[in-house]
Amino acid sequence: MKKNIVSVLIVIIVLGYGLLARRYYQNNKLKFTVPKNNSVKNKQTKLVISQKTQSVFQNGSFIGQSANAYWGNVQVEAIIQANHLSGLNILQYPNSHSASVYINQQVLPILKKEAIQKQSSKVQIISGATFTSEAFIQSLASALKKAQ
Amino acid sequence: MKQTKLIMSMPITLQINHDQDLLLHQTFQRVFRYFQDIDEKFSPYKPTSQISRFNQNPVQHKPSKQLKEILQTCYDYERKTNGYFQINYNGIIDPSGLVKSYAIDKAYSIIREHYDDFYLEVGGDIVVSKPVNSVQSWTIGVRNPFELNQIVKTIVLQNGAVATSGNYVKKNHIFNPLNGQVVVNPVSLTVIGQSIIDADVMATAAFAMGPDGVNWLEKLNGLEAYMIESDQQATMTSCFEEYVK
C-alpha cells in the first residue's frame, strides 16, 4: 500500500511552519510557500517568503524544538537575515523508520528490474499466455516423437 | 490424481492430492462437465450459445441470470480498469475475457466443497490450494515468452491464483481498447492474486496499458506482478519477490 507522499510532505512543512509560527507569529503575519518540487531530503529547503507586515526578527539562526511527526522527529532551523526570515534548514527528519525512509527517498515507486534468466528448477505448474489446444497438441506430438 | 482434458479449445488440468475413491472421480467429472457446460453457454464461436443469441437479438433473447452475472462483473471491471478491460467490440458483446476466469473460480468452489490440496490450470491460468497449516506449497513457473519450453521465474504459492497475459502465443491478440492497437510491449505479464477473476482481468487490463501497466498494478491492493518486456527485461511489483523461490 502506498503512503500518500504529498500529505507526509505537507505534515512536515506544516510542522516546521508551526514551530516557527509559535516563536514569531505574535506580531507578524508571515506567509510563505514552498516550491512544489522541493524534497525534504535536500536539507537546505528553500522558501519563497512574502511578508505582509514589517518584520522585527533578530538576525541570526534559530533552532526550533524537535517535534514528533509520527514517523519520527522533525527539527528545523530558521535563518534570519536583514530582519527577514530568509531560509529554513531541516536539521532532523524521519529517517529511522523504513516507511519514512521509503517515503522520503522514493517519491515515485521505483520497481525492481532484472534481465530474465532461464530457471532450471522443476515446477509443478506453468503459467503463461493462453495455450490453445492446437499448440498443446503440437507440443504433445513433438514430445511423443522424442519419446519414440 | 491428475487429469488433462481439452475443453473451450484449451487444455484443462486438474490435480487433487487424495486417495482415489468414488467422490474423487465424481469431482473430476463435475469439474470437466462444468467447463463443457460453460463453453456451450458462452462460447462466441457457437451460434447456439447464449452469448451468440444475445448478440443476434438482445431483446428477443433476454440474458439468463448467469449471463447477467457475467455481464455485470465485466462492467464492474470496465470501471475499475478505466476502460482498459472491455467486452464491447464494434457493437458485439464478447465476455470471453471474463468467462474463462469466471469458470475457474466456480470450479474452484466445486472442488473446495470436498478437497483442499489441489490445483486447477486452464490455458495457463491457475488456482492452487493447500490445507491450512501445511508446510508445502505449489511451485508455478512463469513461461519464457521467447522460449516457450523454458521458465524464467518460479512462484511459490499455497493458496491463491496466478494469471498471465501475453501476445506471444499464436492467435492471441490483446489490444488496447482505448486506441484499438494490438499491444506489442510488454510481451508477458503475470499477476498473483487471491481471486483468479481479479488476477486474470487485471492482468489483461494492465497488459493493454503497455509497460506502464505494472505501475498501475503496484498501486492496487492484493496483487503482485511480473512484467517481461520485448528487451527481455522484467519489472516486478514491490512485494512480488515474497512469492519467489
Coordinates of C-alpha atoms in Angstrom, one line a residue:
Chain A
M1 CA 0.0 0.0 0.0
K2 CA 1.3 3.4 -0.9
K3 CA 1.6 6.2 1.6
N4 CA 0.4 9.5 0.5
I5 CA 3.7 11.2 -0.1
V6 CA 2.2 14.6 -0.6
S7 CA 0.4 14.5 2.7
V8 CA 3.6 13.5 4.5
L9 CA 5.5 16.4 2.9
I10 CA 2.7 18.7 3.9
V11 CA 2.8 17.4 7.5
I12 CA 6.5 18.1 7.7
I13 CA 6.2 21.5 6.2
V14 CA 3.3 22.5 8.4
L15 CA 5.1 21.3 11.5
G16 CA 8.1 23.4 10.6
Y17 CA 5.9 26.3 9.9
G18 CA 4.1 25.7 13.3
L19 CA 7.4 25.7 15.2
L20 CA 8.4 29.0 13.6
A21 CA 5.0 30.5 14.0
R22 CA 4.9 29.7 17.7
R23 CA 8.1 31.7 18.1
Y24 CA 7.5 34.6 15.7
Y25 CA 3.8 34.9 14.9
Q26 CA 2.8 37.2 17.8
N27 CA 3.4 40.5 16.0
N28 CA 4.0 39.4 12.4
K29 CA 1.9 37.8 9.8
L30 CA 4.1 35.6 7.7
K31 CA 3.2 33.9 4.5
F32 CA 5.5 31.6 2.7
T33 CA 5.1 29.0 0.1
V34 CA 7.3 26.1 -0.7
P35 CA 8.1 25.3 -4.3
K36 CA 6.3 22.1 -5.2
N37 CA 9.4 20.2 -6.4
N38 CA 11.1 20.7 -3.0
S39 CA 12.3 17.5 -1.5
V40 CA 12.7 17.1 2.3
K41 CA 15.8 15.2 1.8
N42 CA 17.6 18.3 0.4
K43 CA 18.3 19.6 3.8
Q44 CA 18.6 23.2 2.6
T45 CA 15.0 23.7 1.8
K46 CA 14.5 27.0 0.2
L47 CA 11.4 29.1 0.8
V48 CA 9.8 31.8 -1.0
I49 CA 8.7 34.3 1.6
S50 CA 6.4 37.2 1.4
Q51 CA 5.6 39.4 4.4
K52 CA 2.5 41.5 4.8
T53 CA 3.8 43.5 7.7
Q54 CA 7.2 44.8 8.7
S55 CA 9.3 42.2 10.4
V56 CA 11.1 42.7 13.6
F57 CA 13.1 39.4 13.6
Q58 CA 16.6 39.4 15.0
N59 CA 19.3 38.4 12.6
G60 CA 20.9 35.0 13.2
S61 CA 19.8 31.4 13.1
F62 CA 17.3 29.9 15.5
I63 CA 16.8 26.3 16.2
G64 CA 13.3 25.1 16.9
Q65 CA 12.3 22.3 19.2
S66 CA 12.5 18.7 18.0
A67 CA 8.9 17.7 17.4
N68 CA 7.4 14.3 16.9
A69 CA 5.9 14.0 13.4
Y70 CA 4.5 10.5 13.9
W71 CA 7.1 8.8 11.8
G72 CA 10.0 10.4 13.7
N73 CA 11.2 13.7 14.9
V74 CA 11.4 16.9 12.9
Q75 CA 13.6 19.8 13.9
V76 CA 14.0 23.0 11.9
E77 CA 16.4 26.0 11.9
A78 CA 15.2 29.4 10.9
I79 CA 17.7 31.8 9.3
I80 CA 17.0 35.5 9.7
Q81 CA 18.9 38.0 7.5
A82 CA 18.1 41.7 7.4
N83 CA 15.3 41.0 9.9
H84 CA 13.6 38.7 7.5
L85 CA 13.1 35.0 7.5
S86 CA 15.4 34.1 4.7
G87 CA 15.7 30.4 5.0
L88 CA 14.7 27.2 6.8
N89 CA 17.0 24.3 7.4
I90 CA 15.6 21.0 8.3
L91 CA 18.0 19.5 10.9
Q92 CA 16.1 16.4 11.7
Y93 CA 13.6 14.5 9.7
P94 CA 12.3 10.9 10.0
N95 CA 14.9 8.5 8.7
S96 CA 14.9 5.6 11.1
H97 CA 11.6 4.0 10.2
S98 CA 11.7 2.1 7.0
A99 CA 8.4 3.5 5.8
S100 CA 9.5 7.1 6.2
V101 CA 12.8 6.4 4.5
Y102 CA 10.9 4.9 1.7
I103 CA 8.5 7.9 1.5
N104 CA 11.4 10.4 1.7
Q105 CA 13.6 8.8 -0.8
Q106 CA 11.2 7.5 -3.3
V107 CA 8.6 9.9 -4.3
L108 CA 7.6 7.7 -7.2
P109 CA 7.8 3.9 -6.7
I110 CA 10.9 2.6 -8.5
L111 CA 10.2 -1.0 -9.2
K112 CA 12.9 -3.6 -9.3
K113 CA 14.1 -4.7 -12.7
E114 CA 16.1 -7.7 -13.8
A115 CA 17.1 -9.4 -17.0
I116 CA 15.1 -12.6 -17.4
Q117 CA 17.0 -15.8 -16.9
K118 CA 16.2 -19.4 -17.7
Q119 CA 15.5 -21.3 -14.5
S120 CA 16.4 -24.9 -14.1
S121 CA 14.2 -25.8 -11.2
K122 CA 11.4 -28.2 -11.8
V123 CA 7.9 -26.8 -11.2
Q124 CA 4.5 -28.4 -10.8
I125 CA 2.5 -26.0 -12.9
I126 CA 3.3 -23.4 -15.7
S127 CA 1.6 -20.1 -16.1
G128 CA 1.7 -18.5 -19.5
A129 CA -0.4 -16.8 -22.2
T130 CA -3.3 -19.0 -23.1
F131 CA -2.0 -22.1 -24.7
T132 CA -4.6 -23.3 -27.3
S133 CA -5.4 -26.9 -27.9
E134 CA -3.7 -26.7 -31.2
A135 CA -0.4 -25.6 -29.7
F136 CA -0.9 -28.2 -26.9
I137 CA -1.4 -31.0 -29.4
Q138 CA 1.6 -29.9 -31.5
S139 CA 3.7 -29.8 -28.4
L140 CA 2.5 -33.1 -27.2
A141 CA 3.1 -34.6 -30.6
S142 CA 6.7 -33.4 -30.7
A143 CA 7.2 -34.7 -27.1
L144 CA 5.8 -38.1 -28.1
K145 CA 8.1 -38.2 -31.2
K146 CA 11.0 -37.6 -28.9
A147 CA 9.8 -40.4 -26.7
Q148 CA 9.8 -42.9 -29.6
Chain B
M1 CA -5.0 -38.0 -9.2
K2 CA -4.3 -35.7 -12.2
Q3 CA -6.2 -35.4 -15.5
T4 CA -6.0 -33.1 -18.5
K5 CA -8.8 -32.5 -21.0
L6 CA -9.2 -30.2 -24.0
I7 CA -12.3 -28.1 -23.4
M8 CA -13.0 -24.5 -24.5
S9 CA -10.2 -25.1 -27.0
M10 CA -7.7 -25.1 -24.1
P11 CA -6.0 -27.8 -22.1
I12 CA -7.5 -28.0 -18.6
T13 CA -5.5 -29.8 -15.9
L14 CA -6.8 -30.7 -12.5
Q15 CA -4.7 -32.4 -9.8
I16 CA -6.2 -33.4 -6.5
N17 CA -4.0 -34.9 -3.9
H18 CA -6.3 -37.5 -2.3
D19 CA -6.9 -41.2 -2.2
Q20 CA -8.8 -42.4 -5.2
D21 CA -12.5 -43.1 -4.4
L22 CA -15.9 -42.5 -5.9
L23 CA -16.2 -38.9 -4.6
L24 CA -12.8 -38.0 -6.2
H25 CA -13.8 -39.4 -9.6
Q26 CA -17.2 -37.7 -9.4
T27 CA -15.4 -34.4 -8.6
F28 CA -13.2 -34.7 -11.6
Q29 CA -16.3 -35.4 -13.8
R30 CA -18.2 -32.5 -12.3
V31 CA -15.4 -30.0 -12.9
F32 CA -14.8 -31.0 -16.5
R33 CA -18.5 -31.1 -17.2
Y34 CA -18.8 -27.7 -15.7
F35 CA -16.3 -26.3 -18.2
Q36 CA -18.1 -28.1 -21.1
D37 CA -21.4 -26.5 -19.9
I38 CA -19.8 -23.0 -19.7
D39 CA -18.4 -23.5 -23.2
E40 CA -21.8 -24.5 -24.6
K41 CA -23.4 -21.5 -23.0
F42 CA -20.9 -18.7 -23.5
S43 CA -18.6 -19.5 -26.5
P44 CA -18.9 -16.7 -29.0
Y45 CA -17.9 -19.3 -31.7
K46 CA -21.0 -21.4 -31.1
P47 CA -24.0 -19.9 -32.9
T48 CA -26.4 -21.6 -30.4
S49 CA -24.6 -20.3 -27.3
Q50 CA -26.4 -17.8 -25.1
I51 CA -23.9 -15.1 -25.9
S52 CA -24.3 -15.6 -29.7
R53 CA -28.1 -15.5 -29.5
F54 CA -27.9 -12.4 -27.2
N55 CA -25.8 -10.6 -29.8
Q56 CA -28.2 -11.6 -32.6
N57 CA -31.2 -10.2 -30.8
P58 CA -30.8 -8.9 -27.2
V59 CA -34.5 -8.1 -27.0
Q60 CA -35.8 -11.5 -28.1
H61 CA -33.0 -13.4 -26.3
K62 CA -33.1 -11.9 -22.8
P63 CA -29.9 -12.8 -20.8
S64 CA -30.1 -15.6 -18.3
K65 CA -29.3 -15.0 -14.7
Q66 CA -25.8 -16.4 -15.2
L67 CA -25.2 -14.2 -18.3
K68 CA -26.4 -11.2 -16.4
E69 CA -23.9 -12.0 -13.6
I70 CA -21.1 -12.3 -16.1
L71 CA -22.0 -9.1 -17.9
Q72 CA -22.4 -7.2 -14.6
T73 CA -19.0 -8.4 -13.4
C74 CA -17.5 -7.3 -16.8
Y75 CA -19.0 -3.8 -16.4
D76 CA -17.7 -3.6 -12.9
Y77 CA -14.2 -4.4 -14.1
E78 CA -14.5 -1.9 -17.0
R79 CA -15.0 0.8 -14.4
K80 CA -12.2 -0.5 -12.1
T81 CA -9.7 -0.6 -15.1
N82 CA -10.7 2.8 -16.5
G83 CA -11.9 1.1 -19.7
Y84 CA -8.8 -1.0 -20.3
F85 CA -10.9 -4.1 -19.8
Q86 CA -13.8 -4.0 -22.3
I87 CA -16.3 -6.6 -23.7
N88 CA -17.8 -4.4 -26.3
Y89 CA -16.1 -4.7 -29.7
N90 CA -17.8 -2.8 -32.5
G91 CA -21.2 -3.3 -31.1
I92 CA -20.7 -7.1 -30.3
I93 CA -20.6 -8.1 -26.7
D94 CA -17.9 -10.7 -26.1
P95 CA -17.3 -11.6 -22.4
S96 CA -14.7 -14.3 -23.3
G97 CA -12.1 -12.3 -21.4
L98 CA -14.0 -13.0 -18.2
V99 CA -15.8 -16.3 -18.9
K100 CA -12.6 -18.3 -18.5
S101 CA -11.6 -17.0 -15.1
Y102 CA -15.3 -17.0 -14.0
A103 CA -15.4 -20.7 -14.8
I104 CA -12.1 -21.4 -13.0
D105 CA -13.5 -19.5 -10.0
K106 CA -16.7 -21.6 -9.9
A107 CA -14.8 -24.8 -10.5
Y108 CA -12.5 -23.9 -7.6
S109 CA -15.6 -23.7 -5.3
I110 CA -16.8 -27.0 -6.5
I111 CA -13.5 -28.7 -5.7
R112 CA -13.2 -26.8 -2.3
E113 CA -16.5 -28.4 -1.2
H114 CA -14.5 -31.6 -0.5
Y115 CA -10.8 -31.0 -1.0
D116 CA -8.1 -28.6 0.0
D117 CA -5.0 -30.0 -1.6
F118 CA -5.3 -29.4 -5.4
Y119 CA -4.5 -27.2 -8.4
L120 CA -6.5 -26.3 -11.5
E121 CA -4.8 -24.9 -14.6
V122 CA -6.8 -23.7 -17.6
G123 CA -4.8 -22.5 -20.5
G124 CA -2.1 -21.0 -18.3
D125 CA -4.3 -19.5 -15.6
I126 CA -4.0 -21.3 -12.3
V127 CA -5.7 -21.6 -8.9
V128 CA -4.0 -23.5 -6.1
S129 CA -5.0 -24.8 -2.7
K130 CA -3.1 -26.3 0.2
P131 CA -4.5 -27.3 3.6
V132 CA -4.3 -24.8 6.5
N133 CA -1.0 -25.2 8.4
S134 CA 0.5 -27.1 5.5
V135 CA 4.3 -26.7 5.1
Q136 CA 4.0 -27.5 1.4
S137 CA 3.4 -25.0 -1.4
W138 CA 2.7 -25.3 -5.1
T139 CA 5.5 -24.3 -7.4
I140 CA 4.5 -22.4 -10.5
G141 CA 6.8 -21.5 -13.4
V142 CA 6.4 -18.3 -15.4
R143 CA 6.8 -19.3 -19.1
N144 CA 9.6 -17.6 -21.0
P145 CA 7.8 -15.8 -23.8
F146 CA 10.9 -16.0 -26.0
E147 CA 11.5 -19.8 -25.4
L148 CA 8.2 -21.5 -24.7
N149 CA 9.7 -24.6 -23.3
Q150 CA 11.6 -22.7 -20.6
I151 CA 10.6 -20.9 -17.5
V152 CA 12.1 -17.7 -16.2
K153 CA 10.7 -17.4 -12.6
T154 CA 9.4 -19.8 -10.0
I155 CA 6.4 -18.7 -7.9
V156 CA 5.7 -20.5 -4.7
L157 CA 2.1 -20.3 -3.6
Q158 CA -0.1 -22.1 -1.0
N159 CA -3.5 -20.6 -1.8
G160 CA -4.3 -18.2 -4.5
A161 CA -4.4 -17.5 -8.2
V162 CA -1.8 -16.8 -11.0
A163 CA -2.7 -15.5 -14.4
T164 CA -0.5 -14.5 -17.3
S165 CA -1.4 -12.3 -20.2
G166 CA 0.6 -12.3 -23.4
N167 CA 0.5 -11.9 -27.1
Y168 CA 3.4 -14.4 -27.7
V169 CA 1.2 -17.4 -28.3
K170 CA -0.2 -17.6 -31.9
K171 CA -3.8 -16.4 -32.2
N172 CA -3.7 -14.2 -29.1
H173 CA -4.4 -10.6 -29.8
I174 CA -4.7 -8.5 -26.7
F175 CA -5.3 -4.9 -27.9
N176 CA -5.7 -1.6 -26.1
P177 CA -9.4 -0.9 -26.3
L178 CA -8.8 2.8 -25.9
N179 CA -6.8 3.1 -29.2
G180 CA -7.6 -0.2 -30.9
Q181 CA -4.0 -1.2 -31.4
V182 CA -2.5 -4.6 -30.7
V183 CA -0.1 -4.4 -27.7
V184 CA 3.5 -5.2 -28.8
N185 CA 5.1 -4.4 -25.5
P186 CA 5.1 -5.9 -22.8
V187 CA 5.3 -9.4 -24.1
S188 CA 4.2 -11.1 -20.9
L189 CA 2.5 -10.0 -17.7
T190 CA 2.0 -12.4 -14.8
V191 CA -0.3 -11.4 -11.9
I192 CA -0.6 -13.2 -8.5
G193 CA -3.9 -12.5 -6.5
Q194 CA -6.3 -14.1 -4.2
S195 CA -9.1 -14.5 -6.8
I196 CA -8.5 -15.8 -10.3
I197 CA -11.0 -13.3 -11.7
D198 CA -9.1 -10.4 -10.2
A199 CA -5.7 -11.7 -11.3
D200 CA -6.8 -12.6 -14.8
V201 CA -8.8 -9.4 -15.6
M202 CA -6.3 -7.1 -14.0
A203 CA -3.5 -8.8 -15.9
T204 CA -5.4 -8.3 -19.2
A205 CA -6.2 -4.6 -18.4
A206 CA -2.6 -3.9 -17.3
F207 CA -1.2 -5.6 -20.3
A208 CA -3.4 -3.4 -22.5
M209 CA -1.9 -0.3 -20.8
G210 CA 1.6 -1.2 -22.1
P211 CA 4.8 -1.0 -20.0
D212 CA 3.0 1.4 -17.5
G213 CA 0.6 -1.4 -16.5
V214 CA 3.0 -2.7 -13.8
N215 CA 3.0 0.7 -12.2
W216 CA -0.8 0.7 -12.2
L217 CA -0.8 -2.8 -10.6
E218 CA 1.7 -1.6 -7.9
K219 CA -1.0 0.8 -6.6
L220 CA -3.6 -1.9 -6.2
N221 CA -4.0 -3.9 -3.1
G222 CA -3.5 -7.7 -3.0
L223 CA -2.0 -8.0 -6.5
E224 CA 1.7 -8.6 -7.4
A225 CA 3.0 -8.7 -10.9
Y226 CA 6.0 -9.7 -13.1
M227 CA 6.2 -8.0 -16.4
I228 CA 8.5 -9.0 -19.2
E229 CA 9.3 -6.5 -22.0
S230 CA 10.5 -7.1 -25.5
D231 CA 14.1 -6.3 -24.5
Q232 CA 14.0 -9.3 -22.2
Q233 CA 14.0 -7.1 -19.1
A234 CA 11.5 -7.9 -16.3
T235 CA 9.9 -5.4 -13.9
M236 CA 8.2 -6.6 -10.7
T237 CA 5.9 -5.0 -8.1
S238 CA 7.5 -4.3 -4.7
C239 CA 6.2 -7.5 -2.9
F240 CA 6.5 -9.9 -5.8
E241 CA 9.7 -11.5 -4.5
E242 CA 7.8 -12.7 -1.4
Y243 CA 6.3 -15.3 -3.7
V244 CA 9.5 -16.3 -5.5
K245 CA 11.6 -19.3 -4.7

